[in-house]
PDB file of C-alpha atoms in Angstrom:
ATOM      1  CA  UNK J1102     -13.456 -35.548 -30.408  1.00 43.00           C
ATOM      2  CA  UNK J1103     -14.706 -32.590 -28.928  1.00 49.00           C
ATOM      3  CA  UNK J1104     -16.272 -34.005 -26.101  1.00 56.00           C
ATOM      4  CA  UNK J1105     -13.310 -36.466 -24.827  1.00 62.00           C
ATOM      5  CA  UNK J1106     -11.769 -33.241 -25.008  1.00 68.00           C
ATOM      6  CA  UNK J1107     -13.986 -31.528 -22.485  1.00 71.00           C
ATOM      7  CA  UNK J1108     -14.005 -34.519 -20.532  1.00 71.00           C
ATOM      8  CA  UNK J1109     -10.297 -34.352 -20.054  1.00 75.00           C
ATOM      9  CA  UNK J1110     -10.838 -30.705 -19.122  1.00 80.00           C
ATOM     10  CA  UNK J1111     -13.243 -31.371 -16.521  1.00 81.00           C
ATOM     11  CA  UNK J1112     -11.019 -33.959 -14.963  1.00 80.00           C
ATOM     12  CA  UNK J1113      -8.355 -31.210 -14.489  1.00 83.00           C
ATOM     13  CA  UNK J1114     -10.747 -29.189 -13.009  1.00 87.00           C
ATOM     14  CA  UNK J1115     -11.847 -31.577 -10.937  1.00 87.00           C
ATOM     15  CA  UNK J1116     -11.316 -31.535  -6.816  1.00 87.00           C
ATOM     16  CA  UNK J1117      -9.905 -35.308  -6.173  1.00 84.00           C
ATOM     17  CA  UNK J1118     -11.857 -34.479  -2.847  1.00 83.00           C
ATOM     18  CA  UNK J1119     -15.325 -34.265  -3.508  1.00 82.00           C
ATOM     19  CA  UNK J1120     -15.227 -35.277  -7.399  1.00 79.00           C
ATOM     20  CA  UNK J1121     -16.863 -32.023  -8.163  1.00 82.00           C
ATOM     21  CA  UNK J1122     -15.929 -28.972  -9.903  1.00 86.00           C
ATOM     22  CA  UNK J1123     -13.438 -26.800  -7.814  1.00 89.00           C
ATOM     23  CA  UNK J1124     -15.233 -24.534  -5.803  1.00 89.00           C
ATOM     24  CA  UNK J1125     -12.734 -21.862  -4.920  1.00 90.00           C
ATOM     25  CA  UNK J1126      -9.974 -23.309  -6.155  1.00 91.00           C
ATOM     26  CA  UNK J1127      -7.056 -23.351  -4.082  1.00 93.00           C
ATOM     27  CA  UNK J1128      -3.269 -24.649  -5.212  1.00 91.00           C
ATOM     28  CA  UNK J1129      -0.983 -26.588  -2.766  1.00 89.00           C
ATOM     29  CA  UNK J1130       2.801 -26.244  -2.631  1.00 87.00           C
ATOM     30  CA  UNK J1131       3.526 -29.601  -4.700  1.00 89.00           C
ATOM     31  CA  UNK J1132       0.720 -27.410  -7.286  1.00 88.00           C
ATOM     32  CA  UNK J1133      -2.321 -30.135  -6.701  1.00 90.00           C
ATOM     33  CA  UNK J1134      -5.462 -27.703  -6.365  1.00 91.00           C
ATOM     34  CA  UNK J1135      -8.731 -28.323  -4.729  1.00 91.00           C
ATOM     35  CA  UNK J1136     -11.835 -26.977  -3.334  1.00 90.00           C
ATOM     36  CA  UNK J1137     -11.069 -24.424  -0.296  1.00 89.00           C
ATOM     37  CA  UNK J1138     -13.366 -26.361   1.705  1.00 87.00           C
ATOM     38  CA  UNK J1139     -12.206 -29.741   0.819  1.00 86.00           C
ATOM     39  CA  UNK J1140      -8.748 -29.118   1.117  1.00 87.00           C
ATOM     40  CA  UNK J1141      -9.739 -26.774   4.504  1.00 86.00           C
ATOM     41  CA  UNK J1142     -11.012 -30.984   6.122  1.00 83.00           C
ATOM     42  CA  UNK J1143      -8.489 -32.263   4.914  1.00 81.00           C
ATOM     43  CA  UNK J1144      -5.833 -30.163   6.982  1.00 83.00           C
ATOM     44  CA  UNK J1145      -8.045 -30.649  10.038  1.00 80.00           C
ATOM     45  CA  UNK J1146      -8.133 -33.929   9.962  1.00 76.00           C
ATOM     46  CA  UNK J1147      -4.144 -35.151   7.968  1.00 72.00           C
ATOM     47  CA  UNK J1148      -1.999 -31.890   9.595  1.00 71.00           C
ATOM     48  CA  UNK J1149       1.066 -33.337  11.762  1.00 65.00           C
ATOM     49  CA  UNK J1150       2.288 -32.412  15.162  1.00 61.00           C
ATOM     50  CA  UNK J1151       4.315 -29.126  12.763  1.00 67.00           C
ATOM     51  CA  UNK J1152       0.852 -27.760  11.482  1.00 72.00           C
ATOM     52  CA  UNK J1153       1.759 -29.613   8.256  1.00 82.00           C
ATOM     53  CA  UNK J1154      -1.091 -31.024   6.141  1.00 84.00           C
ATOM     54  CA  UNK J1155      -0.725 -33.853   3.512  1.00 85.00           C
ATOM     55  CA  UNK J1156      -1.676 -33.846  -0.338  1.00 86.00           C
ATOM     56  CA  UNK J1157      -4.151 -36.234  -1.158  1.00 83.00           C
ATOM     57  CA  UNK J1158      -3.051 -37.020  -3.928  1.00 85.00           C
ATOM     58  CA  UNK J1159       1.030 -36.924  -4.204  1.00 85.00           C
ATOM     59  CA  UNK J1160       1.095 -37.264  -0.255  1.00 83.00           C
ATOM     60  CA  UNK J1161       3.681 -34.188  -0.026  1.00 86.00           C
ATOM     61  CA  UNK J1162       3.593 -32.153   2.882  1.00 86.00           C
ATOM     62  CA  UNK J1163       2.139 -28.596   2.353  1.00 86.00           C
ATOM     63  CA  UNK J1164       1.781 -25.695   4.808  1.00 87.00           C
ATOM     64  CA  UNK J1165      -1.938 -24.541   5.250  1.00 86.00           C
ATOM     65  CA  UNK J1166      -0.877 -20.976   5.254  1.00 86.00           C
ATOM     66  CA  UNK J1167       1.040 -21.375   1.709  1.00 88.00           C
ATOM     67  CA  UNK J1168      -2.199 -22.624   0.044  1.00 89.00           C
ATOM     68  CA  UNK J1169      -2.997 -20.020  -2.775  1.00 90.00           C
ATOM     69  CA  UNK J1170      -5.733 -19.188  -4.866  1.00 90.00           C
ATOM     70  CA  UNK J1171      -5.988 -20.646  -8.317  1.00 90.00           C
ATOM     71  CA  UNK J1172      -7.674 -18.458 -10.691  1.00 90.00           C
ATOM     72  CA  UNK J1173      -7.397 -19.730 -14.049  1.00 89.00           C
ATOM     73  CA  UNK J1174      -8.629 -23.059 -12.896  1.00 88.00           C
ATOM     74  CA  UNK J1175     -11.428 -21.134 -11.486  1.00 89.00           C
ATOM     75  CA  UNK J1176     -11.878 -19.410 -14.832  1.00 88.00           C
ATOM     76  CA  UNK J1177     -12.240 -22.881 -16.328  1.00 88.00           C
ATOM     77  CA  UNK J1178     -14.735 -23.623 -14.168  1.00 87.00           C
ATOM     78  CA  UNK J1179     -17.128 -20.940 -14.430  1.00 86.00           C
ATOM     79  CA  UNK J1180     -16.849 -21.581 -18.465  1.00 83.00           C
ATOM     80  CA  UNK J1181     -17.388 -24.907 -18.338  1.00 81.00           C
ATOM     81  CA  UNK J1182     -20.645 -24.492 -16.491  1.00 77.00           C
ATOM     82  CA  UNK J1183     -22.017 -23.121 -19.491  1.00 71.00           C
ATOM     83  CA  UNK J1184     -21.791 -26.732 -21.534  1.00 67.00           C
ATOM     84  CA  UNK J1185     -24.325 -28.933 -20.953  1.00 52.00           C
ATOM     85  CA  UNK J1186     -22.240 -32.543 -20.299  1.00 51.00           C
ATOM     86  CA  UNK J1187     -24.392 -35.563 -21.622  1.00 50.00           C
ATOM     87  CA  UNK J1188     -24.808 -38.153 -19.061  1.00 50.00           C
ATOM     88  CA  UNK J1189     -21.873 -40.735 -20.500  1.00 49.00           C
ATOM     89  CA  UNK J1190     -19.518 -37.565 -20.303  1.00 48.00           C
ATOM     90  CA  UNK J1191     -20.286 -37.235 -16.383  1.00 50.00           C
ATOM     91  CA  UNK J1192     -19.658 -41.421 -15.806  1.00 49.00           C
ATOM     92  CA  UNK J1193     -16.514 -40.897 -17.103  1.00 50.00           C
ATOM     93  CA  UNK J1194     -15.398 -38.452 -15.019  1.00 54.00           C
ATOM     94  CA  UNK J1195     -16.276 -40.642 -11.663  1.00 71.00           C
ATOM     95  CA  UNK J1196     -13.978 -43.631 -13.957  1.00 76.00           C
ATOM     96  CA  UNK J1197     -11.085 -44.303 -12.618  1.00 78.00           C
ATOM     97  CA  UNK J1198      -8.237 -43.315 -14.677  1.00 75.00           C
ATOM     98  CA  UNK J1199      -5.624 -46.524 -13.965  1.00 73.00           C
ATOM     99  CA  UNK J1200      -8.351 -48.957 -14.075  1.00 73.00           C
ATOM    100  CA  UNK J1201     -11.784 -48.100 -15.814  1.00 72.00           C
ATOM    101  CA  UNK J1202     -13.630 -48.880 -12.969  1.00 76.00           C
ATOM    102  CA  UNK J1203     -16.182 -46.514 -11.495  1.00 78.00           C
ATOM    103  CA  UNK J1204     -15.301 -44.235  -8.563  1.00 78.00           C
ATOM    104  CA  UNK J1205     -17.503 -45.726  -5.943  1.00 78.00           C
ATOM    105  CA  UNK J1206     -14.733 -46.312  -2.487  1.00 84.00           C
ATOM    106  CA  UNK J1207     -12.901 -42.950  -0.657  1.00 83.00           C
ATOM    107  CA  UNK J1208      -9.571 -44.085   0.933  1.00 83.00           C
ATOM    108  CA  UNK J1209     -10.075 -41.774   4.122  1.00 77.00           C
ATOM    109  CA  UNK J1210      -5.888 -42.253   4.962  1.00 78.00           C
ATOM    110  CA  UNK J1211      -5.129 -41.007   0.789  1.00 77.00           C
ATOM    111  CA  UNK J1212      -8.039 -38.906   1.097  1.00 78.00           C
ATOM    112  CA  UNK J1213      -9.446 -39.886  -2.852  1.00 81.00           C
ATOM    113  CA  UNK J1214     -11.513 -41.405  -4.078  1.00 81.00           C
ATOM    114  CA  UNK J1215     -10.556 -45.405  -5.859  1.00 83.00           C
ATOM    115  CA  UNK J1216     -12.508 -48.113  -7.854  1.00 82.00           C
ATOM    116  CA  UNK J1217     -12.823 -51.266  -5.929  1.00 73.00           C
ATOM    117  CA  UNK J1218      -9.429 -52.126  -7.495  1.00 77.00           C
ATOM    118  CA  UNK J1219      -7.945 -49.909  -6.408  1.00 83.00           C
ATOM    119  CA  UNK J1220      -8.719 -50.853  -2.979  1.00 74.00           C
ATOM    120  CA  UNK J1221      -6.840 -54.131  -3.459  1.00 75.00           C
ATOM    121  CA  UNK J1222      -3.808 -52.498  -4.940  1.00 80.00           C
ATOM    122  CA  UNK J1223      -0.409 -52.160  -3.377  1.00 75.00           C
ATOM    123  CA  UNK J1224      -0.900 -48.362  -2.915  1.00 77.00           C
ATOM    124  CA  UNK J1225      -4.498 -48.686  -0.515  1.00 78.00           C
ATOM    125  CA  UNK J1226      -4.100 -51.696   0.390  1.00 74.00           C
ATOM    126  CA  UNK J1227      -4.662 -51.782   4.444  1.00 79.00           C
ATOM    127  CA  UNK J1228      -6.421 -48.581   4.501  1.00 83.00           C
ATOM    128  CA  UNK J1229      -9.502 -47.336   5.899  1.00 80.00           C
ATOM    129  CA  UNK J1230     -12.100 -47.009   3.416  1.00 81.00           C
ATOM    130  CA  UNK J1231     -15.675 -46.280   2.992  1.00 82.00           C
ATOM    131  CA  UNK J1232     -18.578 -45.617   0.153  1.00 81.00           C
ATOM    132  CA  UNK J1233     -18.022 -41.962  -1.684  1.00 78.00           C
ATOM    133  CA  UNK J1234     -21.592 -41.530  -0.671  1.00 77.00           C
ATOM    134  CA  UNK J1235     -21.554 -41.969   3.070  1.00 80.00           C
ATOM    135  CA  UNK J1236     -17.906 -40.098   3.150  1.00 77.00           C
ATOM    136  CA  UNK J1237     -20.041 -37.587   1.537  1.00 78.00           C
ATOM    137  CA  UNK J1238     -22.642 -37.225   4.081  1.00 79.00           C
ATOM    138  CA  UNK J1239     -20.051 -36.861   6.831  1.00 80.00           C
ATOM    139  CA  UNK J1240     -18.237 -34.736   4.679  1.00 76.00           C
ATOM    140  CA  UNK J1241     -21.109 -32.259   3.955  1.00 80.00           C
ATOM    141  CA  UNK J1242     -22.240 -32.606   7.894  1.00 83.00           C
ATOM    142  CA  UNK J1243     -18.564 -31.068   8.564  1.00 82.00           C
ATOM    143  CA  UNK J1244     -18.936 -28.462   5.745  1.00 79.00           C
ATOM    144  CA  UNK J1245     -22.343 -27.100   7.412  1.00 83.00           C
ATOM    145  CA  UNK J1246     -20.579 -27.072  10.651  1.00 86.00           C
ATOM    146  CA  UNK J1247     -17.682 -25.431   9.337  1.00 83.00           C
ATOM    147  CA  UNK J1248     -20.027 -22.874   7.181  1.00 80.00           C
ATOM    148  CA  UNK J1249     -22.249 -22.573  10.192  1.00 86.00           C
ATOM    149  CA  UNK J1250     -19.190 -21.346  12.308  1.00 87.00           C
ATOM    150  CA  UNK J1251     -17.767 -19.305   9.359  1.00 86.00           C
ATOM    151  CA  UNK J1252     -20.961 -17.390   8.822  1.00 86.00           C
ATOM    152  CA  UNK J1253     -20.693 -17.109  13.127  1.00 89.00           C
ATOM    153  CA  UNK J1254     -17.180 -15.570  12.437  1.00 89.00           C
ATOM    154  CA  UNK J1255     -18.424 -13.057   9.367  1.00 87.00           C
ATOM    155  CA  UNK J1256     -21.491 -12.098  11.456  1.00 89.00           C
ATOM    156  CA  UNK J1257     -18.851 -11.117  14.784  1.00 92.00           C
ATOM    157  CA  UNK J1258     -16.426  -9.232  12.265  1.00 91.00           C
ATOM    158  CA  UNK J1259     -19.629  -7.086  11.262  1.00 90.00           C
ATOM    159  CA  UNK J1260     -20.746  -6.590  14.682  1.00 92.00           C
ATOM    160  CA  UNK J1261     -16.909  -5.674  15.421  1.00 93.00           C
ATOM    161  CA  UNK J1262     -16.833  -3.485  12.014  1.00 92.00           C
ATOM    162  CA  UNK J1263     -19.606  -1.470  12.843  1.00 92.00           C
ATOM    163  CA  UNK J1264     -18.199  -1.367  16.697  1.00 94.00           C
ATOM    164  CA  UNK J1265     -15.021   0.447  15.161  1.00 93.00           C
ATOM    165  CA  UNK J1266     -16.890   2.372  12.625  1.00 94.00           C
ATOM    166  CA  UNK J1267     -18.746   4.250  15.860  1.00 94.00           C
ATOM    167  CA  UNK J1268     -15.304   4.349  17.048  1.00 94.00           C
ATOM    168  CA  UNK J1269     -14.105   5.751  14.235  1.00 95.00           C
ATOM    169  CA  UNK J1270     -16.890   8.589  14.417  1.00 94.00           C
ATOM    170  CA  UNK J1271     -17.006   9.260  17.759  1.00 95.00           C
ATOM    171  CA  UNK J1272     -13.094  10.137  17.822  1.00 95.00           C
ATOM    172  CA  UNK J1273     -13.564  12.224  14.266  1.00 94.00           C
ATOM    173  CA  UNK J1274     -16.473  14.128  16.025  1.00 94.00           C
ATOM    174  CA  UNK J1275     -14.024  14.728  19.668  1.00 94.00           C
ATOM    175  CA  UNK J1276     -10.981  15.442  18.018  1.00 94.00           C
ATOM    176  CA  UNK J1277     -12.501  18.176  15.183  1.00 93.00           C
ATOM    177  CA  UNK J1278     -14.463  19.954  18.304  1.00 93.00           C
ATOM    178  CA  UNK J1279     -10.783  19.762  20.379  1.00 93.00           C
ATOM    179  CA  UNK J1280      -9.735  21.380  17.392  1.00 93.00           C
ATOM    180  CA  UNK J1281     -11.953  24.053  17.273  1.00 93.00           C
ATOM    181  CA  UNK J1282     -11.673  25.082  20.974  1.00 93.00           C
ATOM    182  CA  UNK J1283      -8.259  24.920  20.346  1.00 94.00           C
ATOM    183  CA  UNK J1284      -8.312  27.601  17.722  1.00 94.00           C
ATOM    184  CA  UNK J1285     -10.946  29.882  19.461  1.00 94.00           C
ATOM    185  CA  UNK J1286      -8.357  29.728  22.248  1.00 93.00           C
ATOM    186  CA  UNK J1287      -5.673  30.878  20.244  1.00 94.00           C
ATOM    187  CA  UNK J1288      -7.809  33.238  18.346  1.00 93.00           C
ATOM    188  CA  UNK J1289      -8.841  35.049  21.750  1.00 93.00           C
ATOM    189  CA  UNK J1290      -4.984  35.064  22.857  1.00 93.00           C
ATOM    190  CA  UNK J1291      -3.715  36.147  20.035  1.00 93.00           C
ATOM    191  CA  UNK J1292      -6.541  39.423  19.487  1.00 93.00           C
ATOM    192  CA  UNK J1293      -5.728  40.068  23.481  1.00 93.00           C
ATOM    193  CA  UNK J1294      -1.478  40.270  22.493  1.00 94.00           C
ATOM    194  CA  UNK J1295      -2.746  42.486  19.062  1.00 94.00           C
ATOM    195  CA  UNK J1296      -4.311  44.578  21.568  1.00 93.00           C
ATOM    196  CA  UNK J1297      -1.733  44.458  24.283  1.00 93.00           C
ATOM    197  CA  UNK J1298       1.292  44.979  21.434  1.00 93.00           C
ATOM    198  CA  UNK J1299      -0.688  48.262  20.142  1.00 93.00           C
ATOM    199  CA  UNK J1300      -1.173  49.303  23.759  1.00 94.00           C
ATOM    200  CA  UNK J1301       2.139  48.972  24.745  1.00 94.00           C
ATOM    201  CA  UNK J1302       3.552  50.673  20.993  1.00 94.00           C
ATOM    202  CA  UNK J1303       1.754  53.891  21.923  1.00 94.00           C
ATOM    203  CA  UNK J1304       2.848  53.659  24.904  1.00 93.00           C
ATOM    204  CA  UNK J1305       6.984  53.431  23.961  1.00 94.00           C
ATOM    205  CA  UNK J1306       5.801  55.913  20.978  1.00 94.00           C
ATOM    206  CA  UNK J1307       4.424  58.387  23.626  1.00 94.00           C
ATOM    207  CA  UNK J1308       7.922  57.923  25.640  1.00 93.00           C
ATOM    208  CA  UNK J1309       9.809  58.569  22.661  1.00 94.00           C
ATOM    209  CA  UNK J1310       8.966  61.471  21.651  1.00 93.00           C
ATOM    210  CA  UNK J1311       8.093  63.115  25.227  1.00 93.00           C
ATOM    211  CA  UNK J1312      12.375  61.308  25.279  1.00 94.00           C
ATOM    212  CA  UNK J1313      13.402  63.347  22.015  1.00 94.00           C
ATOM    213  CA  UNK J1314      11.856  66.367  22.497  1.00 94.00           C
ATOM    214  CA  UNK J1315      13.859  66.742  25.913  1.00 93.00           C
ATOM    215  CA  UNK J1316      17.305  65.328  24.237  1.00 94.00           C
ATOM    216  CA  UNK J1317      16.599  68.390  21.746  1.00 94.00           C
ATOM    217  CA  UNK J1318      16.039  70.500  24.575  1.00 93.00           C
ATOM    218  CA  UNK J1319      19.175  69.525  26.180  1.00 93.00           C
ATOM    219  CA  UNK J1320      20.963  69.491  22.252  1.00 93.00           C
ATOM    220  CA  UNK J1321      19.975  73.500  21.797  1.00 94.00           C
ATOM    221  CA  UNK J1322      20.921  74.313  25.694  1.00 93.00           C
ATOM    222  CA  UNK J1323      24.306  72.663  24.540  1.00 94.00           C
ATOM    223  CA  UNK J1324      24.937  74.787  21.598  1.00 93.00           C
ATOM    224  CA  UNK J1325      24.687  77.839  23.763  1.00 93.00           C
ATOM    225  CA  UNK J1326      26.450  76.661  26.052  1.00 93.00           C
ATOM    226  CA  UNK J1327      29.353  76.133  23.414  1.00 93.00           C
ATOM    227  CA  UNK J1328      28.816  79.499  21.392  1.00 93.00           C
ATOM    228  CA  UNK J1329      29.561  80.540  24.879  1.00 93.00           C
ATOM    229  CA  UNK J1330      32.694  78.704  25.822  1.00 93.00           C
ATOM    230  CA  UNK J1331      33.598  79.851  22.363  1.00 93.00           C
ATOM    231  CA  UNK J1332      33.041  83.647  23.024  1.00 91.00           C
ATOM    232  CA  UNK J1333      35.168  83.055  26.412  1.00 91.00           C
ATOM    233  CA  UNK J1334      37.830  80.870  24.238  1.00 92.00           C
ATOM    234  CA  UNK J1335      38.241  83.908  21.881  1.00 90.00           C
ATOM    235  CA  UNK J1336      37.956  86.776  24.241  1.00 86.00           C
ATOM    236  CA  UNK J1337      40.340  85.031  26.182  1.00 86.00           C
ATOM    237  CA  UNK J1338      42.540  84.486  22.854  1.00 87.00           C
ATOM    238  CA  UNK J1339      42.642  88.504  22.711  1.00 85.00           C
ATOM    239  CA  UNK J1340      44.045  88.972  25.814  1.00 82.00           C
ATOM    240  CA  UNK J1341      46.563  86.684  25.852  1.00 85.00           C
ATOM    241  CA  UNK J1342      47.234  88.806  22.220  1.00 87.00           C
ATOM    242  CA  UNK J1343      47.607  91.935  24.350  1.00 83.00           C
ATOM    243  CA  UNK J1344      50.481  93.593  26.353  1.00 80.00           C
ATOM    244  CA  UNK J1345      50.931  92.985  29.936  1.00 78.00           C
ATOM    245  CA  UNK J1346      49.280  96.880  30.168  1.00 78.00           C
ATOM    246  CA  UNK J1347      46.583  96.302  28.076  1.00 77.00           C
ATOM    247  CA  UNK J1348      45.496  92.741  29.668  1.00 73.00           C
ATOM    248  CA  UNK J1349      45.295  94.367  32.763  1.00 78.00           C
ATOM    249  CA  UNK J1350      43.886  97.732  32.138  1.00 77.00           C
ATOM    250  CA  UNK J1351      40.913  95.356  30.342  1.00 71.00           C
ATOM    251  CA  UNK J1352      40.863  93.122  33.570  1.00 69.00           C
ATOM    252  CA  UNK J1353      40.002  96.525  34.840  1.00 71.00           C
ATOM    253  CA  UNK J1354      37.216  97.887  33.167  1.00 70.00           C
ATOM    254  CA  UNK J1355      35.675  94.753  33.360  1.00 67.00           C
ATOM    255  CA  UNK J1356      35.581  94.479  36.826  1.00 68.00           C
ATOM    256  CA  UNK J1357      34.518  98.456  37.225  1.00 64.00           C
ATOM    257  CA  UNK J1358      31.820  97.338  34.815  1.00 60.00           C
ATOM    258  CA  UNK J1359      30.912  93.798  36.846  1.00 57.00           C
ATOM    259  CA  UNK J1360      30.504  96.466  39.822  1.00 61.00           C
ATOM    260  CA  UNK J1361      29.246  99.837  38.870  1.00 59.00           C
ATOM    261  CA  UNK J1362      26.798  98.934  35.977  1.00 52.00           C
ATOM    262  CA  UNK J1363      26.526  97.402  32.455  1.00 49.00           C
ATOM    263  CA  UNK J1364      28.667  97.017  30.829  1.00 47.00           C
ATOM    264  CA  UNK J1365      29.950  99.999  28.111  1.00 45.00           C
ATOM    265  CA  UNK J1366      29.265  99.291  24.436  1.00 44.00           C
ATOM    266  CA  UNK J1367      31.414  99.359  21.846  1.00 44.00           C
ATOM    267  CA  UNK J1368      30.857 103.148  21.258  1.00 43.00           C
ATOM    268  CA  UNK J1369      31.542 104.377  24.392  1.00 44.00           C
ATOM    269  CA  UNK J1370      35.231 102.503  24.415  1.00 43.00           C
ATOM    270  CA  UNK J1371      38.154 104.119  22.797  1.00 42.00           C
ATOM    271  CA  UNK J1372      37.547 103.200  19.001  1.00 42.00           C
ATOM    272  CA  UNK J1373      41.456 101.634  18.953  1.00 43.00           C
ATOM    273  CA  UNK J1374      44.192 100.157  20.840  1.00 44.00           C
ATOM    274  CA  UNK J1375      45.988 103.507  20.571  1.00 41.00           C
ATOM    275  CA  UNK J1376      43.052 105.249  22.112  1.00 46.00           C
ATOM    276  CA  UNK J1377      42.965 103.162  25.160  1.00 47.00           C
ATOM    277  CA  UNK J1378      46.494 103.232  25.561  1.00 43.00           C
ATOM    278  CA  UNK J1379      46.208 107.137  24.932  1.00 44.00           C
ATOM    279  CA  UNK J1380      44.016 107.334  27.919  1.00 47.00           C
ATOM    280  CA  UNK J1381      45.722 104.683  29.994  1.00 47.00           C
ATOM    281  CA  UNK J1382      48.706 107.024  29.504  1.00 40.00           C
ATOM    282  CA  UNK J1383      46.408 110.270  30.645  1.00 43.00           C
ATOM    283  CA  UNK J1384      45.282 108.563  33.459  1.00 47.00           C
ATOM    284  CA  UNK J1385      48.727 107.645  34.921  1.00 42.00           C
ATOM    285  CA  UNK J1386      50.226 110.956  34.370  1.00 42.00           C
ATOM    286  CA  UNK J1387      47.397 112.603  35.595  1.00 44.00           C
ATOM    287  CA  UNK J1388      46.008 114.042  31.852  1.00 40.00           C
ATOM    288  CA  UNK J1389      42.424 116.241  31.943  1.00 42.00           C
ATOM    289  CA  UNK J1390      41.697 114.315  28.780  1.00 39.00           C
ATOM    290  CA  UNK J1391      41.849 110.592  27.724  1.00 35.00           C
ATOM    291  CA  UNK J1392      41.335 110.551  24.310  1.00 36.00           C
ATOM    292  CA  UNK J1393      43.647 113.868  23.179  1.00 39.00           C
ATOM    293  CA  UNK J1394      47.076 114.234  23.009  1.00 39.00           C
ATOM    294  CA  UNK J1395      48.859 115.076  26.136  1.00 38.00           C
ATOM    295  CA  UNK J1396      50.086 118.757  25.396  1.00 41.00           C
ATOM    296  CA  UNK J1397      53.728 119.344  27.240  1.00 38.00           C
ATOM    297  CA  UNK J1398      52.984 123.522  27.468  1.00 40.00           C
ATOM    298  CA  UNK J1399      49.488 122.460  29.084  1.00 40.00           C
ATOM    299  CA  UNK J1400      51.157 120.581  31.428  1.00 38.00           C
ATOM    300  CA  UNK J1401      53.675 122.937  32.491  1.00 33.00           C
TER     301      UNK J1401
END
C-alpha cells in the first residue's frame, strides 16, 4: 500500500517531458509543471507567431514569461530522493496510465511521451513520433547547448559585475575626494570672511567710538550754548520787566562797560533798583553824589 502510494507521488512529480523527476520545477498558466529546461525546448521549438508556447500535455496556450516556479513540487522532490524505489516501482512510472503499456514512443507535435497504443489512437494518430531514447539524445544535445550558452551568459554577467563593481569604486573614490576639496575650499573661505568680519568689526568699532566721542563733544558744546541762550532769554526777561528809564539807563552801562573795560560786578552796582534810579536821578539834575539823597539847601 505504501509503495503504490509513492508511486502515485512520483508520477505527480514527474516532468511529462523527460519522464524524470522535476528539475526546477516550473508551473504553466493551465497549472501543468515541468522541468525549467524541458519546458524552456519546448517553447523554442511549439511558441506561435504571438510568443505563445503550447502545453504538452492539455495543449493550452501559455506565455513563457508567466511560467512560475513551483516549490512544493520541488519540495516533493528533494524528499522523495531520499527513498530508495525498487525496480518494479520505477517500470511503473514509464507505464502508461490509459493503457498499461510501457512508455517507449515521444509524440514530438504533443510533446509526451505514449505506449505504442497510444500512437494508433485518435489523439496521435498522424503525428511525428520517435523512440524516448533517441528524442532523448537530441534532447540532451540541445540541453548542453543551451547550458553551454547559459554558463556563456553567467560567465559575461560576472565579467560585467565586476566591470560595474570597479565602476562602482572608482566613482566612490572621485566623488569622496570632490568632497573633500570641496570642504577645504569652504573651510579656507570661510576662516578668510572670520578674519575679514573681525577686521572690518574693529574697524566700524574704532569709527564708533572716535563717532561718539565727537557727538558728545558737540552734545556738551550744545548745553553751553543753551545755558547761554538761557542767560540772554532771562536777562532779556528783566528788561523787558523794567521801566522805559531803567531799560535804557542798563542799555547804557552795558555799552560803557563793552567799551571802557569789564564789566562792574555786582558790588560795585547800586545794591537796588532805588539806588540806580537814585543816581540816574543825580546824574540828570546834576547831583555831586549818586547814591545819597539829593539835599534841596545843598543845592541852593
Amino acid at each position: 500500500m505504501a509503495s503504490s502510494v509513492l508511486v502515485m507521488i512520483k508520477e505527480e512529480v514527474t516532468c511529462p517531458v523527460c519522464l524524470d523527476l522535476m528539475v526546477e520545477p516550473v508551473s504553466a498558466d493551465c497549472d501543468h509543471s515541468f522541468c525549467r529546461a524541458c519546458i524552456t525546448l519546448n517553447y523554442e521549438s511549439s511558441k506561435g507567431k504571438e510568443g505563445e508556447g503550447i502545453c504538452p500535455v492539455c495543449q493550452v496556450t501559455y506565455l513563457f514569461e508567466n511560467l512560475r516556479s513551483n516549490r512544493h513540487v520541488a519540495n516533493i522532490v528533494e524528499r522523495l530522493k531520499e527513498f530508495k524505489s525498487s525496480p518494479e516501482e520505477e517500470q511503473k512510472v514509464n507505464v502508461c496510465a490509459q493503457h498499461g503499456e510501457k512508455l517507449q514512443l515521444f509524440c514530438e507535435k504533443d510533446m509526451v511521451a505514449i505506449c505504442w497504443l497510444c500512437e494508433r489512437s485518435q489523439d496521435h494518430r498522424g503525428h511525428q513520433t520517435a523512440l524516448i531514447e533517441e528524442v532523448a539524445h537530441k534532447y540532451k544535445e540541445k540541453l548542453q547547448a543551451v547550458l553551454k550558452t547559459q554558463m556563456a551568459n553567467e560567465k559575461t554577467c560576472d565579467e560585467s559585475k565586476d566591470y560595474l563593481q570597479k565602476e562602482i569604486t572608482y566613482w566612490v573614490n572621485q566623488i569622496q575626494s570632490e568632497e573633500e576639496n570641496v570642504q577645504m575650499k569652504f573651510k579656507g573661505l570661510r576662516e578668510f570672511l572670520d578674519s575679514k568680519e573681525e577686521n572690518e568689526l574693529q574697524k566700524l568699532m574704532q569709527e564708533k567710538e572716535g563717532i561718539m566721542n565727537s557727538l558728545a563733544e558737540s552734545q556738551t558744546e550744545l548745553e553751553k550754548q543753551r545755558e547761554a541762550v538761557r542767560d540772554l532769554i532771562s536777562d532779556v526777561e528783566h528788561k523787558l520787566q523794567c521801566s522805559a528809564f531803567e531799560m535804557l539807563q542798563e542799555s547804557y552801562l552795558q555799552t560803557e562797560t563793552t567799551q571802557n573795560g569789564p564789566k562792574k560786578t555786582e558790588k560795585d552796582l547800586p545794591s537796588s533798583r532805588c539806588e540806580r534810579h537814585a543816581a540816574s536821578v543825580s546824574r540828570a539834575h546834576g547831583c555831586p553824589t549818586l547814591l545819597g539823597s539829593c539835599d534841596p539847601a545843598s543845592s541852593a
